Coordinates of C-alpha atoms in Angstrom, one line a residue:
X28 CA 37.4 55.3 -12.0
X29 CA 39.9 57.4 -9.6
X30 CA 38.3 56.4 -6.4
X31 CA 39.3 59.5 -3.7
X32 CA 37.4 57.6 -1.0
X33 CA 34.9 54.8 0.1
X34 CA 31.6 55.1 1.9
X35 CA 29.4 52.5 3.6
X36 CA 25.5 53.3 2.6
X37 CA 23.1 52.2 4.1
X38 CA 19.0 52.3 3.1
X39 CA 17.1 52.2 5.8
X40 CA 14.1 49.0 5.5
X41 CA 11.0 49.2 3.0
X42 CA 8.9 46.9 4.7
X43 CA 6.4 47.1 1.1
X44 CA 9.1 45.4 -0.9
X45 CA 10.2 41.7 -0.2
X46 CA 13.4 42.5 -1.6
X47 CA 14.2 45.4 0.6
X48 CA 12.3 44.2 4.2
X49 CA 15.8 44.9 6.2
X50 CA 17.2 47.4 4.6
X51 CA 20.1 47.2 2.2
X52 CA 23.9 48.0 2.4
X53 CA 26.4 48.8 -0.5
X54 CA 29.5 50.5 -1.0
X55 CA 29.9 53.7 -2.3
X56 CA 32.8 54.8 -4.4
X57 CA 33.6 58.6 -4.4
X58 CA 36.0 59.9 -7.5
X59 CA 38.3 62.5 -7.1
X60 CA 36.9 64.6 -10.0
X61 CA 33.0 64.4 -8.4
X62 CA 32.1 61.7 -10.0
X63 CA 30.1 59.2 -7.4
X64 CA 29.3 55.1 -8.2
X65 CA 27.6 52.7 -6.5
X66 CA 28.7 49.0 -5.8
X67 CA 25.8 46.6 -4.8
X68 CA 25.2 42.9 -4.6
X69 CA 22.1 41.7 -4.6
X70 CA 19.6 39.2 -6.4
X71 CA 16.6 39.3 -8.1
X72 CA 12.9 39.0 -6.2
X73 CA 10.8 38.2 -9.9
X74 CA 8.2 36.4 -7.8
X75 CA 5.9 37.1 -5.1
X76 CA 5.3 33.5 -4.3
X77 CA 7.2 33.6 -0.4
X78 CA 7.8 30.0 -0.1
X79 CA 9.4 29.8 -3.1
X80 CA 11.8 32.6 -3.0
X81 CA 12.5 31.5 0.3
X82 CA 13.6 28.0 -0.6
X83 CA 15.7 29.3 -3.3
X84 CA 17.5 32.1 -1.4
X85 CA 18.1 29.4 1.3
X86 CA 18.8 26.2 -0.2
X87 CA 19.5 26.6 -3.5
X88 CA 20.7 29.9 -3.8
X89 CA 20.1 32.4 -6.6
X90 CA 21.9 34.1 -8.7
X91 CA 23.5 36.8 -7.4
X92 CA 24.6 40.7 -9.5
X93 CA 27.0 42.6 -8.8
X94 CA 26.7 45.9 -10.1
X95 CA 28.6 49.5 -10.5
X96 CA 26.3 52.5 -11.4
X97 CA 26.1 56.0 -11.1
X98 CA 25.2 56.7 -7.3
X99 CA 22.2 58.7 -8.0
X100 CA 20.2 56.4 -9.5
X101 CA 20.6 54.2 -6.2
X102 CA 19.8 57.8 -4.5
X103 CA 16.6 58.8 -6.5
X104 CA 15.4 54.8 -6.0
X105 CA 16.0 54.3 -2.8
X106 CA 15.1 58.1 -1.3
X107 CA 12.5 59.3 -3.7
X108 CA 10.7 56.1 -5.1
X109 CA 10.8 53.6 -2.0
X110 CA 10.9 56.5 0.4
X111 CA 13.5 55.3 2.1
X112 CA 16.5 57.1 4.3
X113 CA 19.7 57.2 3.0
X114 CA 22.7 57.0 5.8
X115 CA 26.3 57.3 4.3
X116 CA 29.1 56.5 6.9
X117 CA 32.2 58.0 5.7
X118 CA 35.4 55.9 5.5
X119 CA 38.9 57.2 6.7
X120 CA 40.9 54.9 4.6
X121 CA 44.4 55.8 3.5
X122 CA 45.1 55.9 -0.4
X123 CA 46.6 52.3 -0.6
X124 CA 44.2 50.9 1.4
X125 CA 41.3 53.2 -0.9
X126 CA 43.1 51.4 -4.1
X127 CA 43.3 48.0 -2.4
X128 CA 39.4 47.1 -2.2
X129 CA 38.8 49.2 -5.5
X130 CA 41.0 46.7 -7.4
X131 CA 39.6 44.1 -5.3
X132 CA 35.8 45.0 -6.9
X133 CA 37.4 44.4 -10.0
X134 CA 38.6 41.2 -9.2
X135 CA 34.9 40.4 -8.0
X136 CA 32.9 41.9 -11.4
X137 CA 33.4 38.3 -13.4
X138 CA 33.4 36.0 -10.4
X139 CA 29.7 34.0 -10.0
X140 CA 28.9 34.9 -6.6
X141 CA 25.4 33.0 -5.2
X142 CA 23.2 34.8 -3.4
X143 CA 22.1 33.2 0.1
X144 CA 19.9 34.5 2.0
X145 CA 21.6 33.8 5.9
X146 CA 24.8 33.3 4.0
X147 CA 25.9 35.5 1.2
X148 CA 23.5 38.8 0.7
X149 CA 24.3 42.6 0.6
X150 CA 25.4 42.8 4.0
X151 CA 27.9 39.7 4.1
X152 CA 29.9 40.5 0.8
X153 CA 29.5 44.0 1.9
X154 CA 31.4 43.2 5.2
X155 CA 33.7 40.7 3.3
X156 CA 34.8 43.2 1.0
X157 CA 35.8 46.0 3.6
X158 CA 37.4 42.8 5.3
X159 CA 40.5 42.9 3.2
X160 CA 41.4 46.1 4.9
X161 CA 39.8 45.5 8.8
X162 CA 40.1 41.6 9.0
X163 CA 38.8 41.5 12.5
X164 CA 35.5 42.5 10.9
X165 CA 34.8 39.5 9.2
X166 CA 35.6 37.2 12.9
X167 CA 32.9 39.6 14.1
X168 CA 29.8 38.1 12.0
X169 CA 27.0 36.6 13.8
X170 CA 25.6 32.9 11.9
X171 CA 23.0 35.4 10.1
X172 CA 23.9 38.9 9.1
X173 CA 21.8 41.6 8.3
X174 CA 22.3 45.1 6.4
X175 CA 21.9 46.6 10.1
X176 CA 24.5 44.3 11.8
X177 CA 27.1 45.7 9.1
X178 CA 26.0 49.4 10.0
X179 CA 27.0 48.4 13.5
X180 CA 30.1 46.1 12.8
X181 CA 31.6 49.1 10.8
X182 CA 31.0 51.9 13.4
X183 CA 32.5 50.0 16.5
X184 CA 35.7 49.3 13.3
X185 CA 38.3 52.2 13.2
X186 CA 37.0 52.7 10.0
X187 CA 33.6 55.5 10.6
X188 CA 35.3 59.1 10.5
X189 CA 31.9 60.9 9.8
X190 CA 28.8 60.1 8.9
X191 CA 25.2 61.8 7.1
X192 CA 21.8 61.1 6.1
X193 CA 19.7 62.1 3.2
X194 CA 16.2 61.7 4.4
X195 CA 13.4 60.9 2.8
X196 CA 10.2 63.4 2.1
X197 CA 8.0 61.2 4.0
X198 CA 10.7 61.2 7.0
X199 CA 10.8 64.7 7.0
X200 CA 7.4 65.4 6.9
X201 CA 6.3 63.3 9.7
X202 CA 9.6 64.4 11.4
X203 CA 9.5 68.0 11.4
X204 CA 5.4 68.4 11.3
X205 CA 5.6 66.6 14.6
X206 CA 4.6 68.9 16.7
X207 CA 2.1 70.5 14.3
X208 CA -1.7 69.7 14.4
X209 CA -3.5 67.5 12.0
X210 CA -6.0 71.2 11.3
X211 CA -2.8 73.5 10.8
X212 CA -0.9 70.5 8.6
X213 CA -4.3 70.5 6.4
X214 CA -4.6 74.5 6.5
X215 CA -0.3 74.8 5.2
X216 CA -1.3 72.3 2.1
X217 CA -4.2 74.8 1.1
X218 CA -2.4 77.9 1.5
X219 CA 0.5 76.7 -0.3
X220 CA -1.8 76.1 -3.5
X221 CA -3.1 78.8 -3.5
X222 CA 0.4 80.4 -3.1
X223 CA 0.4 81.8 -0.2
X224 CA 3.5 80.9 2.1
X225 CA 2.1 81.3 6.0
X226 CA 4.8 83.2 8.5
X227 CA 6.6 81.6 11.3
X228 CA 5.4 81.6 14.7
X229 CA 6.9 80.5 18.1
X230 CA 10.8 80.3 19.1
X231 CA 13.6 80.1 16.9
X232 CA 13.5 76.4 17.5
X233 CA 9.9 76.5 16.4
X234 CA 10.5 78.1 13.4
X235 CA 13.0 76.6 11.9
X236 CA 11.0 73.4 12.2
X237 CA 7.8 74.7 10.2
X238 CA 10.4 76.0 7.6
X239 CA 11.4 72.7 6.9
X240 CA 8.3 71.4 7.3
X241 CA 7.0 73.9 4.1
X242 CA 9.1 73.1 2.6
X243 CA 9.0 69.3 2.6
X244 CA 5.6 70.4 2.3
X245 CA 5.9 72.2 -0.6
X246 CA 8.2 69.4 -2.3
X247 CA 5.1 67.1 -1.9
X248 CA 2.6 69.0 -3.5
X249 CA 4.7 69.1 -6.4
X250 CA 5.8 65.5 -6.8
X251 CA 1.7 64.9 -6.3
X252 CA 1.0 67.2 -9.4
X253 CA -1.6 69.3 -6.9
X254 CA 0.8 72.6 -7.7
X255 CA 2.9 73.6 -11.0
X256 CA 6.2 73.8 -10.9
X257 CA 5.9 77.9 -11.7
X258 CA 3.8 78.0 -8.0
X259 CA 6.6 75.6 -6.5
X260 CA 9.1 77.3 -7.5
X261 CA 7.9 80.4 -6.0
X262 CA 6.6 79.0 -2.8
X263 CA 10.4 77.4 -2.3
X264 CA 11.7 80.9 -2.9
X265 CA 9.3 82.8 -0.1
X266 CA 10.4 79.6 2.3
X267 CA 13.7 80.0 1.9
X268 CA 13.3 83.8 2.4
X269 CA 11.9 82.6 5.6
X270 CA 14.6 79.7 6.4
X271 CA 17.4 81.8 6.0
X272 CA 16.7 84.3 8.3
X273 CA 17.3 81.4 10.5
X274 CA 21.0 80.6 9.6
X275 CA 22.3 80.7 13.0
X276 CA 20.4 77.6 13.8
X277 CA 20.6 73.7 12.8
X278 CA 18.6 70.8 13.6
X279 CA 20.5 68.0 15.5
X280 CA 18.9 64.3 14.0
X281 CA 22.0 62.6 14.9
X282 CA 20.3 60.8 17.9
X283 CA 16.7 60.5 16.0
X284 CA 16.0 57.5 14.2
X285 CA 19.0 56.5 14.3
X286 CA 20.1 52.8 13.3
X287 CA 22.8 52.5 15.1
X288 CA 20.5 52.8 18.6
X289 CA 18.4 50.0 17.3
X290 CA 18.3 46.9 18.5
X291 CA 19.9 43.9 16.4
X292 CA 18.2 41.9 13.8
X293 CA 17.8 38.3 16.0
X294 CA 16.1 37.0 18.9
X295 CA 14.7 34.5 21.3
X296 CA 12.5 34.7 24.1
X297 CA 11.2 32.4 26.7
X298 CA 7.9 32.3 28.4
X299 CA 5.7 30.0 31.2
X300 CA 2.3 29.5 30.8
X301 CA 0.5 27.8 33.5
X302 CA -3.6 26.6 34.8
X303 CA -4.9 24.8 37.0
X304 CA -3.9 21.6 34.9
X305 CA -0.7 21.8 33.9
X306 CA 2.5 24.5 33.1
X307 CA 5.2 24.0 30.5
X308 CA 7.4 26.6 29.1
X309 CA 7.8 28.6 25.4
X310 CA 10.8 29.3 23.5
X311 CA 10.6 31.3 20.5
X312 CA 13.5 32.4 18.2
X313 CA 13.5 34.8 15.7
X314 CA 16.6 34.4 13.5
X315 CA 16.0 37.5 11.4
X316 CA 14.6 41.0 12.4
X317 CA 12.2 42.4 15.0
X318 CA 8.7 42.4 16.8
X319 CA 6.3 45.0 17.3
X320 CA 6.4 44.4 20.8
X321 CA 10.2 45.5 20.9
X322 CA 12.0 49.0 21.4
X323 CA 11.2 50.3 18.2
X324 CA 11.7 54.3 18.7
X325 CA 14.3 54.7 16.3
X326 CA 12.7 52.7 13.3
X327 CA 10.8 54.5 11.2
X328 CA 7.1 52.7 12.0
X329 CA 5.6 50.2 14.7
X330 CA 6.5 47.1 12.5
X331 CA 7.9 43.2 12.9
X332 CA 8.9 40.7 10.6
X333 CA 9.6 36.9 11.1
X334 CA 11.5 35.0 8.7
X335 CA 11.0 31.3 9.4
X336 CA 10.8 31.6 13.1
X337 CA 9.5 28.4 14.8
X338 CA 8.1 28.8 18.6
X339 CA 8.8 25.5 20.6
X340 CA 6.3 24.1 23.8
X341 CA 8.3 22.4 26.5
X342 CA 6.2 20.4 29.2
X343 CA 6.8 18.2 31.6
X344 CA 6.6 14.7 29.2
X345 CA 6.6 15.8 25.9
X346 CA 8.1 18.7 23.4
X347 CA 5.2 20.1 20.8
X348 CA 5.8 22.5 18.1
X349 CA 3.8 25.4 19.0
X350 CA 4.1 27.8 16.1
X351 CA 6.2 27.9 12.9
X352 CA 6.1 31.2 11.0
X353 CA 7.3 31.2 7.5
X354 CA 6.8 34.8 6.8
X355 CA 5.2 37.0 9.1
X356 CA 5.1 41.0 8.6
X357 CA 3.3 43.7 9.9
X358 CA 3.4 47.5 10.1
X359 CA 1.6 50.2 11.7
X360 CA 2.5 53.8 10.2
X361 CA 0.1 56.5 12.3
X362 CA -2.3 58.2 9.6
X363 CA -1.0 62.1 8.8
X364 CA -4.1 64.2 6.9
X365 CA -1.7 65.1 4.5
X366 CA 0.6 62.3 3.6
X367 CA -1.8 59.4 4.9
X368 CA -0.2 55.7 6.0
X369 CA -2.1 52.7 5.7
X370 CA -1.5 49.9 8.4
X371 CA -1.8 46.4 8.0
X372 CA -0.4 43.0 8.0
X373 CA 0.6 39.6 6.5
X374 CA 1.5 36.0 7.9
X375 CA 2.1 32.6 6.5
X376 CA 2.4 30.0 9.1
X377 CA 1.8 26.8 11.4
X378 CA -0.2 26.5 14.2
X379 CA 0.3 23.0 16.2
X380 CA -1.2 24.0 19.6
X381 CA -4.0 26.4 20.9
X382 CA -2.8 28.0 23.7
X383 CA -6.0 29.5 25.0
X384 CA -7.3 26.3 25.0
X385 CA -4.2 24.1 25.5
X386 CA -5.4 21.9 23.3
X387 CA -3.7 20.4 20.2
X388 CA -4.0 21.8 16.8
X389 CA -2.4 21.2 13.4
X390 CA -3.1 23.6 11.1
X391 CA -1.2 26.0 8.1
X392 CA -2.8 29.8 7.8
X393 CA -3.0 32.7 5.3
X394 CA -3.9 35.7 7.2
X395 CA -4.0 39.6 6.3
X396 CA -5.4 42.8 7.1
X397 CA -5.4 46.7 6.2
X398 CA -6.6 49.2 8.4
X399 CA -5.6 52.6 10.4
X400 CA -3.0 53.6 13.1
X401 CA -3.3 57.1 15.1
X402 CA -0.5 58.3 17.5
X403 CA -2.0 61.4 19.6
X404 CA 1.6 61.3 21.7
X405 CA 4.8 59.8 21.2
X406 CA 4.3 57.3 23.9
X407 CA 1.0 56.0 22.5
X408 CA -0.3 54.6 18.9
X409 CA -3.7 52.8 18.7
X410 CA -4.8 50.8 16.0
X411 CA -7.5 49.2 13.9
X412 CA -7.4 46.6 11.1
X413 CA -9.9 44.4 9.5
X414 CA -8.5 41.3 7.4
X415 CA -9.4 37.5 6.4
X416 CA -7.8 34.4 7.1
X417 CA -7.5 31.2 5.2
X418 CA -7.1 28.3 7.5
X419 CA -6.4 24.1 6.7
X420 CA -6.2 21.6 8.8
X421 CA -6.0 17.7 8.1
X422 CA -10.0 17.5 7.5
X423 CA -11.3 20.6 6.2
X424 CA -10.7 24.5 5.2
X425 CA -11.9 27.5 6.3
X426 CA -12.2 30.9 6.0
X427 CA -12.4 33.4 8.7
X428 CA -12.9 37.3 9.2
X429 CA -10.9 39.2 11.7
X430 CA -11.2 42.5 13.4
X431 CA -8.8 43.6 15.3
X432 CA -8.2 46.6 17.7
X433 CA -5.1 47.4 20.3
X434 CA -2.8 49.9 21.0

């Protein structure tokens, strides 16, 4: 292939797929002549048993792919199957430095590369690769790098000249309907099966929006078999009538969702808990990834995972292992009338001290849960889930029922 340049791409995280929890970064090879590859490293997840892939993508390693295919089959997987945005970061590499990592990829497509999970993934080959041109890149990697830390690393680099984002349908529904009622998102899906494209009310601004809203709309419908392709193809063409009236305007999403403003993928915190009996104080770490409790604005949900994050108990005479989470997710996506979301949650882990009851404990849990979310304003989401818990200790199992409710 004559590669013309490189781009950094990066998927933003599926949080349904264990393969795909925090996101995924590959290189992007554009030809001179319009033809577009993907390069991408990764492993395969042929198991949904949690401790075992764990063990193997950490101690043992697995076997890791690298692979070259036509960049629109990553495109239509990642954006139209996973729902997942698509963020390219255009490199400004010269022509020898463009031909210098191209011929290093072809010194990489026979080596046997294991794939680690803190150690070698997507992002650290990814990083390694554009390495052989920015070398200070590679001193800049933290003990456990993420597909987001490389998004970062690159964009403070010399390397970023411009940048773009292919979002998904269910980004740009939710996005642009914002503003919109739950009734008027409901009385849009109707008319537009029965064909009938509603006008554009309220400032330009306004507009604009609901245009691209209809559109996403209509796109929707489509892929959901509730219209025909003759009836989609007609409702896009009364949108666009509609749209392009609107040419002198363009919607800004450069500072909306935006990766780059998010906070990193690791963590600790530290907390003291004290009665009338005794104090002692909590560290928790959180190698990989996020909380729900955290500055979450420019992911695309309310959402945490922990990847064997252990919380420690300090007191005055003795050190006790207060939690131990294996594998922890949850994520709360607010219900739309027209797309839905379903909320819910997941955790494998080890309890070895009650803190309601400061009292010691030693037992291993299964818990999950499904339920609703429902954001009336941007600065407030309430929820509700109901789930069951499976839960062992040294002398006996259980199982419990949970309902929960918070916002």
């Amino acid at each position: 292939m004559n590669t013309g340049s490189i781009s950094l791409v990066y998927a933003s995280e599926n949080l349904v797929s264990p393969s795909s929890f925090m996101g995924h970064s590959f290189l992007k090879l554009n030809g001179k002549h319009g033809r577009e590859h993907a390069v991408s490293y990764f492993t395969d997840v042929d198991s949904i048993n949690v401790p075992k892939l764990l063990f193997e993508s950490i101690v043992t390693g697995k076997s890791g792919h690298f692979v070259v295919s036509p960049y629109s089959e990553s495109e239509q997987f990642y954006g139209k199957i996973e729902s997942r945005n698509i963020y390219e970061y255009h490199l400004g590499l010269s022509e020898y430095e463009v031909k210098l990592i191209t011929l290093h990829l072809w010194e990489l497509k026979n080596r046997r590369i294991d794939y680690f999970f803190h150690t070698h993934n997507c992002a650290t080959i990814t990083l390694d690769i554009l390495g052989v041109v920015e070398p200070k890149m590679i001193q800049s990697q933290s003990a456990w790098l993420t597909p987001l830390d490389v998004v970062k690393v690159v964009n403070q680099s010399r390397l970023v000249s411009n940048s773009t984002i292919t979002p998904s349908l269910n980004w740009q529904l939710r996005a642009y309907g914002k503003n919109l009622s739950g009734d008027k998102k409901q009385q849009f899906s109707q008319w537009l099966i029965s064909g009938n494209v509603p006008r554009l009310d309220g400032t330009g601004a306004d507009k604009l929006l609901t245009g691209k809203y209809l559109l996403a709309l209509n796109q929707y419908l489509f892929d959901q078999k509730s219209i025909t392709q003759v009836l989609w193809q007609n409702n896009q063409a009364k949108i666009n009538t509609l749209v392009d009236k609107l040419s002198s305007l363009e919607i800004d999403v450069s500072n909306f969702k935006n990766p780059l403003n998010r906070l990193g993928d690791s963590q600790m915190s530290f907390s003291l808990f004290t009665n009338n009996q005794e104090q002692y104080l909590s560290v928790k770490a959180i190698p990989a990834s996020h909380l729900s409790s955290d500055d979450n604005r420019h992911a695309f949900s309310e959402s945490s995972l922990q990847l064997i994050s252990p919380k420690i108990i300090l007191s005055d005479d003795s050190v006790k292992l207060d939690e131990f989470t294996l594998y922890g997710i949850s994520q709360y996506i607010p219900y739309e009338p027209v797309v839905n979301g379903l909320s819910g949650y997941f955790t494998m882990a080890y309890s070895g001290f009650d803190t309601n009851r400061f009292k010691n404990e030693n037992e291993v849990f299964v818990d999950g849960g499904i339920g609703l979310s429902f954001q009336p304003m941007a600065a407030l989401q309430y929820y509700g889930t109901i789930g069951i818990a499976f839960v062992t200790d040294t002398k006996k199992s259980w199982i419990e029922s949970k309902l929960e409710a918070g916002l």
